[in-house]
XYZ file of C-alpha atoms in Angstrom:
345
model
C 195.999 253.234 -83.670
C 198.537 250.426 -83.330
C 197.108 249.061 -80.062
C 193.642 248.556 -81.613
C 192.764 245.430 -83.591
C 189.445 245.976 -85.294
C 187.693 243.175 -87.128
C 184.349 241.551 -86.350
C 185.732 241.061 -82.858
C 187.735 244.127 -81.827
C 189.982 244.743 -78.871
C 192.109 247.633 -77.707
C 195.101 247.283 -75.372
C 196.203 250.106 -73.088
C 199.030 250.662 -70.631
C 202.791 250.489 -70.323
C 205.116 248.222 -68.353
C 205.793 250.960 -65.772
C 202.206 252.240 -65.640
C 199.923 251.592 -62.668
C 197.668 249.359 -64.790
C 197.398 247.695 -68.174
C 194.246 246.319 -69.705
C 191.944 245.693 -72.617
C 188.513 246.527 -74.000
C 186.886 243.773 -76.085
C 183.876 244.531 -78.272
C 181.387 242.481 -80.303
C 181.653 239.286 -78.262
C 178.510 237.148 -78.601
C 176.045 237.711 -75.743
C 175.210 234.985 -73.239
C 178.549 233.162 -73.394
C 179.628 231.564 -70.108
C 183.069 232.682 -68.904
C 184.866 230.162 -66.687
C 187.121 232.279 -64.468
C 189.080 229.248 -63.238
C 189.909 228.366 -66.830
C 190.913 231.977 -67.453
C 193.342 231.747 -64.544
C 194.839 228.504 -65.863
C 195.334 229.994 -69.314
C 196.922 233.188 -67.990
C 199.203 231.261 -65.616
C 200.860 229.548 -68.576
C 202.620 232.835 -69.390
C 204.814 232.256 -66.326
C 207.175 229.331 -66.891
C 208.498 227.777 -63.676
C 209.908 224.547 -65.051
C 213.576 223.686 -64.719
C 216.079 226.353 -63.834
C 214.580 229.517 -65.228
C 211.644 231.794 -64.526
C 210.002 234.437 -66.640
C 211.257 237.897 -65.694
C 207.649 238.980 -65.160
C 207.622 237.226 -61.796
C 204.203 236.287 -60.432
C 200.740 236.121 -61.918
C 198.197 238.910 -61.589
C 194.706 238.221 -62.921
C 192.657 240.885 -64.725
C 189.697 242.552 -63.005
C 186.582 242.554 -65.213
C 184.620 245.764 -64.717
C 181.999 245.481 -67.474
C 180.679 243.229 -70.203
C 180.166 240.176 -67.967
C 177.270 239.590 -65.577
C 176.795 236.389 -63.575
C 179.725 234.896 -65.524
C 178.026 235.492 -68.871
C 178.855 238.013 -71.549
C 176.271 240.772 -71.874
C 177.011 241.764 -75.457
C 178.392 245.099 -74.278
C 182.113 245.945 -74.409
C 184.093 243.848 -71.949
C 186.550 246.009 -70.020
C 189.289 244.469 -67.863
C 192.426 245.810 -66.290
C 195.469 244.352 -64.567
C 196.893 246.248 -61.631
C 200.590 246.576 -62.304
C 203.477 246.708 -59.874
C 206.124 248.725 -61.717
C 209.680 247.582 -61.206
C 212.305 250.119 -60.143
C 214.033 251.556 -63.178
C 217.737 251.524 -62.493
C 220.256 253.808 -64.083
C 221.287 252.504 -67.489
C 224.850 251.277 -67.361
C 225.378 249.657 -70.724
C 224.560 251.254 -74.045
C 222.171 253.924 -75.195
C 219.030 253.304 -77.245
C 221.092 253.997 -80.350
C 223.839 251.571 -79.345
C 221.848 248.604 -78.084
C 221.118 246.275 -80.960
C 218.284 243.778 -81.264
C 215.634 245.808 -79.439
C 213.040 248.472 -80.179
C 214.577 251.295 -78.119
C 216.058 253.158 -81.076
C 213.052 252.758 -83.368
C 210.719 253.777 -80.521
C 212.707 256.932 -79.842
C 212.631 257.857 -83.529
C 208.956 257.012 -83.997
C 207.766 258.995 -80.970
C 210.345 261.791 -81.314
C 211.740 261.192 -77.839
C 208.479 261.861 -75.979
C 208.167 258.258 -74.824
C 210.881 257.010 -72.502
C 211.064 253.549 -74.008
C 213.030 252.139 -71.066
C 210.447 253.253 -68.502
C 207.207 253.206 -70.493
C 207.800 249.860 -72.131
C 205.253 249.908 -74.938
C 207.352 247.120 -76.471
C 207.461 245.104 -73.240
C 206.200 241.506 -72.999
C 203.830 242.532 -70.180
C 201.543 243.832 -72.914
C 200.929 240.226 -73.989
C 198.800 239.745 -70.858
C 195.775 241.576 -72.340
C 196.281 239.611 -75.577
C 196.248 236.315 -73.658
C 193.198 237.384 -71.667
C 191.300 238.191 -74.865
C 192.410 234.953 -76.517
C 191.451 232.903 -73.474
C 187.891 234.243 -73.596
C 187.661 233.651 -77.344
C 189.024 230.132 -76.817
C 186.280 229.261 -74.342
C 183.622 230.412 -76.797
C 185.202 228.353 -79.594
C 185.620 225.217 -77.487
C 181.914 225.137 -76.751
C 181.548 224.731 -80.525
C 184.119 221.912 -80.547
C 187.024 224.017 -81.906
C 190.289 223.595 -79.987
C 193.616 225.367 -80.380
C 196.879 224.229 -78.828
C 200.560 224.975 -79.239
C 203.889 223.603 -78.083
C 207.558 224.508 -78.134
C 208.677 222.874 -81.357
C 212.311 223.990 -81.312
C 214.772 225.678 -78.949
C 218.150 226.430 -80.495
C 219.020 223.145 -82.269
C 216.714 220.845 -80.279
C 213.401 219.855 -81.870
C 210.260 218.399 -80.323
C 208.019 215.907 -82.130
C 205.668 217.740 -84.515
C 201.887 217.593 -84.498
C 200.341 215.209 -87.010
C 199.118 217.755 -89.595
C 196.389 215.438 -90.893
C 195.140 213.457 -87.912
C 195.811 215.684 -84.892
C 193.046 215.204 -82.327
C 191.385 217.381 -79.744
C 192.998 215.310 -76.986
C 196.461 215.815 -78.475
C 195.904 219.580 -78.500
C 194.578 219.650 -74.938
C 197.170 217.326 -73.396
C 200.167 219.462 -74.319
C 198.456 222.525 -72.792
C 198.375 220.779 -69.412
C 202.154 220.423 -69.155
C 204.396 222.749 -67.126
C 206.797 222.820 -70.066
C 204.698 222.538 -73.245
C 206.320 219.871 -75.429
C 205.026 216.623 -76.910
C 208.188 214.624 -76.190
C 209.141 215.189 -72.540
C 212.702 213.992 -73.125
C 213.182 216.697 -75.735
C 211.759 219.167 -73.238
C 214.395 218.222 -70.667
C 217.113 218.738 -73.277
C 215.662 222.144 -74.123
C 215.637 223.162 -70.474
C 219.237 222.061 -70.091
C 220.193 224.086 -73.161
C 218.422 227.138 -71.746
C 220.263 226.674 -68.442
C 223.624 226.535 -70.203
C 222.786 229.647 -72.211
C 221.777 231.510 -69.044
C 225.014 230.568 -67.303
C 226.930 231.916 -70.300
C 224.925 235.156 -70.222
C 223.349 234.210 -73.546
C 219.797 233.859 -74.838
C 218.093 231.404 -77.175
C 215.395 231.679 -79.811
C 213.106 229.007 -81.145
C 209.886 227.998 -82.836
C 206.340 227.398 -81.622
C 204.007 225.066 -83.518
C 200.277 225.720 -83.204
C 197.250 223.783 -84.437
C 193.481 224.297 -84.423
C 191.207 221.299 -84.871
C 187.559 220.933 -85.929
C 187.464 224.275 -87.737
C 184.756 223.794 -90.381
C 185.401 224.502 -94.039
C 184.389 227.904 -95.364
C 185.631 230.156 -92.535
C 187.451 233.257 -93.729
C 187.581 235.499 -96.769
C 189.862 235.936 -99.776
C 192.440 238.629 -100.589
C 192.918 241.145 -97.740
C 190.564 239.675 -95.123
C 191.812 236.109 -95.170
C 192.128 233.869 -92.146
C 195.904 233.763 -92.636
C 196.018 237.558 -92.885
C 194.262 238.078 -89.554
C 196.254 235.409 -87.744
C 199.495 236.912 -89.054
C 198.541 240.422 -87.954
C 197.959 239.234 -84.392
C 200.975 236.910 -84.275
C 203.328 239.730 -85.208
C 202.001 241.708 -82.246
C 203.864 239.274 -79.953
C 207.350 240.529 -78.992
C 210.225 238.687 -80.615
C 208.312 237.158 -83.540
C 210.379 237.152 -86.723
C 208.758 234.531 -88.914
C 205.459 232.762 -89.616
C 204.532 229.903 -91.910
C 201.342 227.937 -92.510
C 201.472 224.252 -93.340
C 204.742 223.353 -95.009
C 205.460 227.063 -95.432
C 208.968 227.753 -96.684
C 209.612 224.041 -97.187
C 207.090 224.098 -100.026
C 209.485 226.324 -101.973
C 211.786 223.289 -102.298
C 208.992 220.999 -103.526
C 207.640 220.317 -106.979
C 203.936 220.629 -107.655
C 203.209 216.924 -107.306
C 204.798 216.937 -103.836
C 202.980 219.972 -102.453
C 199.580 219.023 -103.911
C 196.874 218.133 -101.372
C 194.445 215.734 -103.047
C 190.820 215.803 -101.881
C 188.726 212.684 -101.206
C 185.515 211.796 -99.355
C 186.150 210.115 -95.990
C 183.996 207.512 -94.207
C 181.868 210.272 -92.648
C 181.085 211.839 -96.013
C 183.408 214.804 -95.443
C 185.652 216.262 -98.106
C 189.222 216.089 -96.737
C 192.774 215.956 -98.067
C 195.271 213.111 -97.822
C 198.016 215.527 -96.850
C 197.888 218.986 -95.297
C 200.675 220.977 -96.896
C 198.320 223.970 -97.135
C 197.945 224.107 -93.344
C 194.153 224.012 -93.367
C 193.702 227.302 -95.244
C 193.241 227.812 -98.991
C 192.654 231.249 -100.488
C 192.259 232.752 -97.011
C 189.414 230.300 -96.225
C 189.524 227.205 -94.007
C 189.439 223.859 -95.814
C 188.172 221.758 -92.913
C 191.612 220.272 -92.265
C 193.546 221.152 -89.082
C 194.981 224.677 -89.218
C 198.730 224.422 -88.593
C 201.357 227.127 -88.299
C 204.889 227.674 -87.037
C 206.075 230.890 -85.383
C 209.770 231.793 -85.150
C 211.173 233.860 -82.247
C 214.513 235.589 -82.160
C 216.741 235.516 -79.040
C 216.294 238.430 -76.669
C 219.027 241.057 -76.464
C 221.299 240.455 -73.458
C 222.030 244.178 -73.035
C 218.663 244.550 -71.316
C 219.093 244.883 -67.554
C 216.549 242.121 -67.028
C 215.959 239.487 -69.652
C 214.776 235.910 -70.079
C 217.311 233.354 -71.304
C 214.545 232.097 -73.602
C 211.126 233.696 -74.003
C 209.754 231.025 -76.338
C 208.028 228.801 -73.692
C 206.029 231.652 -72.139
C 205.001 232.798 -75.624
C 203.101 229.543 -76.280
C 199.764 230.787 -74.837
C 200.274 234.100 -76.668
C 200.331 232.256 -80.002
C 197.226 230.256 -79.042
C 195.485 233.478 -78.007
C 196.238 235.187 -81.318
C 194.836 232.237 -83.288
C 191.727 232.058 -81.060
C 190.956 235.743 -81.589
C 191.309 235.522 -85.376
C 189.213 232.345 -85.540
C 186.363 233.706 -83.437
C 186.384 236.955 -85.385
C 185.686 235.006 -88.575
C 183.455 232.382 -86.963
C 180.851 234.894 -85.740
C 179.816 235.265 -89.392
C 179.623 231.514 -89.886
C 176.060 230.149 -90.351
C 174.405 229.027 -87.097
C 177.459 229.900 -84.976
C 175.628 232.096 -82.474
């Protein structure tokens, strides 16, 4: 089933954008983990961007109701079930284009795949509201990881032709990851953020939309997490990342830039640092070798396409509100592999 992700940690998403509720069931979480509900709220609220002159088309924030799997703010080891009460928006009569005519969206493919039994405009299986259960799951996984010193953070790296400062792929710190998460508009260089917001405003006024790139990093991931071939850390992260609407590309480390390098340029030489740890001088591999973490920061870039303007309601740029979605996907994949790591639980 496409809405079920089943690894060591498994979760299943249910609901549609016009349904009365959407939600998630999470299984195999470690028992006894403290869940900070205030932190959950902060993480979920980052899906609604209110900076500058635009607002996510989702409107306000609705927090999930946890019905099972948590007692006295601690996980019980049983499946965690949570749902979000939904307020469906009125579906107006379509005035521009049919599912076959509207390009850049999943209407046509959804109609073909489900033989017309799902009204893709009303049901909204492909709607961004379904990222709420993903973010909820990732927020819980993130809290469990952070208590082990593992932090994941992301920022808007590029909107249209405007680029933010990149993370330092070798020396990125926990504080650098956390500080960008606290910002209303998640960028490292605030001046670049203002330029991005201005570009988004201009696009909105011209009835246009913009795409962009999100950079994500995880720090303090120990070496040896993951598996080779089909169950690699990259594989699992990629599977979850491509469940986020609008994603069209993913690269780890130098990614596609490495195709332009020669071997001596892309090589990451190992050495023993002052703490006796085996590390690399550079981090072109993005912290993962052979599907297994190397101990260096895990770095990745995610590319988003612009949203189709033939939708009745659309965001001029959905990249900023996708930042916590990317973090959530990485958190879930990391925890799923970490539960097998020696002495983790």
